[in-house]
Amino acid sequence: MKTTLLAVALVSTFAANAAYLDEETGEVVVPENPELLGEPAQEKVNYGDPTASFKGFGLTTGSKGFKQGNFVYGSGDHIFSGDVGTSGDKDITYRARYFNIDRETNIGWSVDVLGDYKNHDGVKTSSNAFLAGGLYKMDFGNIIVAPMAYAGYATGETQYKDVPGSKLKADSYLGQAGVYAMYGFEAGHWLYVNPKTTYVFKDKNFNNQIEVGGGFMVTDNSSLGFKSELSKYGKGKTDFLNTVNYYVYF
């Protein structure tokens, strides 16, 4: 054991706390330093990294009365996340995701289930979608670029309250492509942009969206973030949403 620790001390000449020989006892003394004891150093997590594995929960609030609860549970290369939100007026949105990343190849894949329910002026609408796909993470120091592609299937339903037999159903295959680009600061803060487009095969239309946001580490285990989303649904309306969120990590 003494020989091993002494060898570690000799090769760790750049460590801030090197091992030394106690002349009185003849023992090799090693300060509390995981690297010197042969334990892997903990890699600092940037919570804006789309492949980061961590545990945490958050609250999001935004324009148009939007509110959302967020949860992430990461265990090694396996990451589970979920979001449930509302914008009032009996509107509900949800998303559940399983993500897996190979740290050697930086290739990740995920499956998503998402949807919403709305009830406005006697018109009830609901939609649910399943998406599966992957991304490739390219790391350039403080910059991360991750192109991604997904495919899936969506179903929708519309019901007019005062019109009997007016229930309308629709479904379609989906294709989605996008890129996530992030700049991570040394202190753990981050900025990102995420443009993406979704092709709805039945409508033969592209739904385009761009997100711009970031996060600021308030403490070692909490962050305050922001996001602006601009969405264009085919040839229809344009939607804009601003949100802020607070996350706690554990």
Tab-separated table of C-alpha atoms in Angstrom:
chain	number	residue	atom	x	y	z
A	1	MET	CA	0.000	0.000	0.000
A	2	LYS	CA	2.834	2.417	0.879
A	3	THR	CA	4.592	1.671	-2.401
A	4	THR	CA	1.411	2.379	-4.383
A	5	LEU	CA	0.770	5.702	-2.699
A	6	LEU	CA	4.392	6.753	-3.146
A	7	ALA	CA	4.192	5.956	-6.863
A	8	VAL	CA	1.044	8.054	-7.139
A	9	ALA	CA	2.821	10.940	-5.433
A	10	LEU	CA	5.735	10.761	-7.872
A	11	VAL	CA	3.557	10.896	-10.985
A	12	SER	CA	1.251	13.572	-9.559
A	13	THR	CA	3.758	16.405	-9.516
A	14	PHE	CA	1.164	18.902	-10.745
A	15	ALA	CA	-1.355	18.138	-7.991
A	16	ALA	CA	-2.026	20.942	-5.566
A	17	ASN	CA	-1.760	18.539	-2.611
A	18	ALA	CA	1.012	15.981	-3.245
A	19	ALA	CA	1.730	13.038	-0.962
A	20	TYR	CA	4.738	13.321	1.318
A	21	LEU	CA	6.780	11.151	3.659
A	22	ASP	CA	6.280	11.781	7.367
A	23	GLU	CA	9.842	11.590	8.755
A	24	GLU	CA	8.675	10.833	12.320
A	25	THR	CA	6.409	7.877	11.517
A	26	GLY	CA	7.857	6.761	8.189
A	27	GLU	CA	4.312	6.780	6.746
A	28	VAL	CA	3.377	8.215	3.358
A	29	VAL	CA	0.713	10.845	3.973
A	30	VAL	CA	-1.856	11.688	1.309
A	31	PRO	CA	-4.193	14.641	1.837
A	32	GLU	CA	-7.878	14.161	1.051
A	33	ASN	CA	-7.659	14.250	-2.724
A	34	PRO	CA	-9.704	11.716	-4.760
A	35	GLU	CA	-7.356	11.803	-7.754
A	36	LEU	CA	-4.341	10.855	-5.597
A	37	LEU	CA	-6.251	7.953	-4.093
A	38	GLY	CA	-6.940	6.525	-7.527
A	39	GLU	CA	-10.569	7.630	-7.604
A	40	PRO	CA	-11.861	9.283	-10.783
A	41	ALA	CA	-12.272	13.026	-10.595
A	42	GLN	CA	-15.877	14.195	-10.831
A	43	GLU	CA	-16.473	15.913	-14.127
A	44	LYS	CA	-18.151	19.277	-13.753
A	45	VAL	CA	-21.613	19.193	-15.299
A	46	ASN	CA	-22.868	21.975	-17.530
A	47	TYR	CA	-26.623	21.701	-17.183
A	48	GLY	CA	-27.186	23.214	-20.608
A	49	ASP	CA	-25.481	20.221	-22.258
A	50	PRO	CA	-28.265	18.185	-23.957
A	51	THR	CA	-26.446	14.944	-23.036
A	52	ALA	CA	-25.677	15.827	-19.395
A	53	SER	CA	-26.723	13.208	-16.854
A	54	PHE	CA	-27.976	14.673	-13.579
A	55	LYS	CA	-30.897	14.686	-11.169
A	56	GLY	CA	-33.104	17.687	-10.583
A	57	PHE	CA	-36.491	19.343	-10.697
A	58	GLY	CA	-37.666	22.749	-11.785
A	59	LEU	CA	-40.533	25.174	-12.148
A	60	THR	CA	-41.193	27.170	-15.315
A	61	THR	CA	-43.436	30.189	-15.800
A	62	GLY	CA	-44.034	32.298	-18.875
A	63	SER	CA	-46.210	34.553	-20.986
A	64	LYS	CA	-49.878	33.730	-21.638
A	65	GLY	CA	-50.178	32.265	-18.149
A	66	PHE	CA	-47.898	29.325	-18.959
A	67	LYS	CA	-46.744	27.217	-16.000
A	68	GLN	CA	-44.828	23.937	-16.027
A	69	GLY	CA	-43.223	21.442	-13.684
A	70	ASN	CA	-39.985	19.760	-14.808
A	71	PHE	CA	-38.154	16.660	-13.633
A	72	VAL	CA	-34.907	14.953	-14.702
A	73	TYR	CA	-33.396	11.724	-13.395
A	74	GLY	CA	-30.036	10.759	-14.821
A	75	SER	CA	-28.203	7.565	-13.952
A	76	GLY	CA	-25.000	7.227	-15.948
A	77	ASP	CA	-25.845	7.021	-19.626
A	78	HIS	CA	-29.588	6.668	-18.923
A	79	ILE	CA	-31.632	9.854	-18.564
A	80	PHE	CA	-35.365	10.149	-17.867
A	81	SER	CA	-37.210	13.465	-17.993
A	82	GLY	CA	-40.769	14.704	-17.788
A	83	ASP	CA	-42.666	17.994	-18.127
A	84	VAL	CA	-46.300	18.799	-17.285
A	85	GLY	CA	-47.651	22.265	-17.935
A	86	THR	CA	-50.716	24.435	-18.335
A	87	SER	CA	-51.513	27.833	-19.796
A	88	GLY	CA	-54.841	28.153	-18.024
A	89	ASP	CA	-58.317	27.806	-19.563
A	90	LYS	CA	-58.112	24.031	-19.047
A	91	ASP	CA	-55.042	23.657	-21.275
A	92	ILE	CA	-52.624	20.857	-20.409
A	93	THR	CA	-49.343	19.877	-22.083
A	94	TYR	CA	-47.055	16.968	-21.266
A	95	ARG	CA	-43.830	15.346	-22.403
A	96	ALA	CA	-41.966	12.227	-21.234
A	97	ARG	CA	-38.547	11.195	-22.555
A	98	TYR	CA	-35.989	8.443	-22.212
A	99	PHE	CA	-32.513	9.346	-23.496
A	100	ASN	CA	-29.385	7.205	-23.784
A	101	ILE	CA	-25.894	8.396	-24.723
A	102	ASP	CA	-22.739	6.463	-25.618
A	103	ARG	CA	-19.904	8.544	-24.129
A	104	GLU	CA	-17.275	6.986	-26.401
A	105	THR	CA	-19.009	7.756	-29.699
A	106	ASN	CA	-21.080	10.755	-28.496
A	107	ILE	CA	-24.095	9.236	-30.245
A	108	GLY	CA	-27.373	9.412	-28.355
A	109	TRP	CA	-30.901	8.237	-28.993
A	110	SER	CA	-34.230	8.892	-27.319
A	111	VAL	CA	-37.941	8.140	-27.390
A	112	ASP	CA	-40.522	10.828	-26.611
A	113	VAL	CA	-44.230	10.802	-25.853
A	114	LEU	CA	-45.861	14.228	-25.867
A	115	GLY	CA	-49.221	15.874	-26.278
A	116	ASP	CA	-51.712	18.518	-25.243
A	117	TYR	CA	-55.355	19.035	-24.358
A	118	LYS	CA	-57.221	22.304	-24.944
A	119	ASN	CA	-60.759	23.497	-24.212
A	120	HIS	CA	-61.633	26.919	-25.617
A	121	ASP	CA	-65.058	28.402	-26.377
A	122	GLY	CA	-66.741	25.012	-26.528
A	123	VAL	CA	-64.083	23.460	-28.732
A	124	LYS	CA	-62.070	20.607	-27.277
A	125	THR	CA	-58.875	19.539	-29.000
A	126	SER	CA	-56.297	16.958	-28.083
A	127	SER	CA	-53.157	15.614	-29.698
A	128	ASN	CA	-50.606	12.954	-28.852
A	129	ALA	CA	-47.345	12.095	-30.583
A	130	PHE	CA	-44.587	9.516	-30.395
A	131	LEU	CA	-41.090	10.392	-31.623
A	132	ALA	CA	-37.888	8.360	-31.778
A	133	GLY	CA	-34.494	9.420	-33.068
A	134	GLY	CA	-31.011	10.458	-32.176
A	135	LEU	CA	-28.273	13.062	-32.096
A	136	TYR	CA	-24.535	13.311	-32.530
A	137	LYS	CA	-22.702	15.525	-30.057
A	138	MET	CA	-19.693	17.460	-31.348
A	139	ASP	CA	-17.602	19.010	-28.592
A	140	PHE	CA	-15.353	21.997	-29.368
A	141	GLY	CA	-14.197	22.980	-25.909
A	142	ASN	CA	-16.732	25.468	-24.592
A	143	ILE	CA	-18.953	24.970	-27.657
A	144	ILE	CA	-21.267	22.005	-28.242
A	145	VAL	CA	-23.060	21.373	-31.546
A	146	ALA	CA	-25.539	18.505	-31.744
A	147	PRO	CA	-27.461	17.830	-34.981
A	148	MET	CA	-30.517	15.645	-34.422
A	149	ALA	CA	-33.185	13.827	-36.422
A	150	TYR	CA	-36.457	12.190	-35.354
A	151	ALA	CA	-39.406	10.358	-36.885
A	152	GLY	CA	-42.771	9.541	-35.391
A	153	TYR	CA	-46.529	9.456	-35.497
A	154	ALA	CA	-49.201	11.853	-34.196
A	155	THR	CA	-52.949	11.653	-33.618
A	156	GLY	CA	-55.394	14.489	-33.061
A	157	GLU	CA	-59.055	14.975	-32.215
A	158	THR	CA	-61.444	17.949	-32.290
A	159	GLN	CA	-64.896	18.035	-30.652
A	160	TYR	CA	-67.413	20.898	-30.959
A	161	LYS	CA	-69.542	20.978	-27.805
A	162	ASP	CA	-72.782	22.236	-29.363
A	163	VAL	CA	-72.560	20.207	-32.575
A	164	PRO	CA	-73.555	16.525	-32.112
A	165	GLY	CA	-71.448	14.079	-34.079
A	166	SER	CA	-68.860	16.730	-34.839
A	167	LYS	CA	-65.896	14.781	-33.536
A	168	LEU	CA	-63.054	14.954	-36.067
A	169	LYS	CA	-59.984	12.756	-35.973
A	170	ALA	CA	-56.690	13.133	-37.775
A	171	ASP	CA	-53.346	11.369	-37.750
A	172	SER	CA	-50.079	11.681	-39.590
A	173	TYR	CA	-46.494	10.526	-39.733
A	174	LEU	CA	-43.898	13.097	-38.689
A	175	GLY	CA	-40.289	13.859	-39.534
A	176	GLN	CA	-38.187	16.270	-37.522
A	177	ALA	CA	-34.679	17.688	-37.919
A	178	GLY	CA	-32.789	20.292	-35.942
A	179	VAL	CA	-29.536	21.335	-34.346
A	180	TYR	CA	-28.678	22.330	-30.774
A	181	ALA	CA	-25.747	24.709	-30.347
A	182	MET	CA	-24.529	25.762	-26.899
A	183	TYR	CA	-21.772	27.914	-25.444
A	184	GLY	CA	-20.784	26.947	-21.900
A	185	PHE	CA	-19.002	29.401	-19.647
A	186	GLU	CA	-16.275	28.295	-17.232
A	187	ALA	CA	-18.491	29.145	-14.259
A	188	GLY	CA	-21.160	26.725	-15.533
A	189	HIS	CA	-23.505	29.254	-17.160
A	190	TRP	CA	-24.688	28.615	-20.728
A	191	LEU	CA	-26.353	30.112	-23.803
A	192	TYR	CA	-27.964	28.084	-26.571
A	193	VAL	CA	-29.945	28.210	-29.794
A	194	ASN	CA	-32.095	25.352	-31.115
A	195	PRO	CA	-33.725	25.710	-34.569
A	196	LYS	CA	-35.822	22.757	-35.753
A	197	THR	CA	-38.464	21.878	-38.310
A	198	THR	CA	-41.182	19.216	-38.248
A	199	TYR	CA	-42.747	17.910	-41.437
A	200	VAL	CA	-46.378	16.763	-41.130
A	201	PHE	CA	-46.897	14.281	-43.956
A	202	LYS	CA	-50.702	14.460	-44.055
A	203	ASP	CA	-50.791	18.264	-44.269
A	204	LYS	CA	-47.660	18.401	-46.441
A	205	ASN	CA	-46.498	21.308	-44.297
A	206	PHE	CA	-43.445	22.231	-42.267
A	207	ASN	CA	-43.860	23.479	-38.705
A	208	ASN	CA	-40.788	25.588	-37.947
A	209	GLN	CA	-39.520	26.605	-34.541
A	210	ILE	CA	-36.488	28.307	-33.050
A	211	GLU	CA	-35.567	28.463	-29.365
A	212	VAL	CA	-33.037	30.849	-27.860
A	213	GLY	CA	-32.171	30.593	-24.191
A	214	GLY	CA	-29.654	30.126	-21.452
A	215	GLY	CA	-29.035	29.507	-17.788
A	216	PHE	CA	-27.168	31.160	-14.933
A	217	MET	CA	-25.868	29.137	-11.980
A	218	VAL	CA	-27.258	30.876	-8.898
A	219	THR	CA	-25.581	28.406	-6.537
A	220	ASP	CA	-23.582	25.202	-7.018
A	221	ASN	CA	-26.835	23.224	-7.229
A	222	SER	CA	-29.414	25.639	-8.653
A	223	SER	CA	-29.868	27.708	-11.807
A	224	LEU	CA	-32.093	30.413	-13.212
A	225	GLY	CA	-32.840	30.123	-16.924
A	226	PHE	CA	-34.771	31.772	-19.735
A	227	LYS	CA	-36.120	30.723	-23.117
A	228	SER	CA	-37.819	32.430	-26.061
A	229	GLU	CA	-39.668	30.291	-28.610
A	230	LEU	CA	-40.898	31.406	-32.022
A	231	SER	CA	-43.106	28.890	-33.856
A	232	LYS	CA	-44.651	28.959	-37.306
A	233	TYR	CA	-47.302	26.319	-38.022
A	234	GLY	CA	-47.318	25.622	-41.766
A	235	LYS	CA	-49.111	28.430	-43.534
A	236	GLY	CA	-51.029	29.261	-40.369
A	237	LYS	CA	-50.367	31.388	-37.318
A	238	THR	CA	-47.101	32.371	-35.684
A	239	ASP	CA	-46.775	31.814	-31.956
A	240	PHE	CA	-44.315	33.403	-29.520
A	241	LEU	CA	-43.621	32.298	-25.948
A	242	ASN	CA	-41.198	33.613	-23.320
A	243	THR	CA	-40.447	31.576	-20.201
A	244	VAL	CA	-38.158	31.624	-17.169
A	245	ASN	CA	-37.308	28.620	-15.017
A	246	TYR	CA	-35.683	27.768	-11.727
A	247	TYR	CA	-33.936	24.396	-11.328
A	248	VAL	CA	-32.568	22.616	-8.279
A	249	TYR	CA	-30.038	19.796	-8.759
A	250	PHE	CA	-29.252	17.007	-6.328
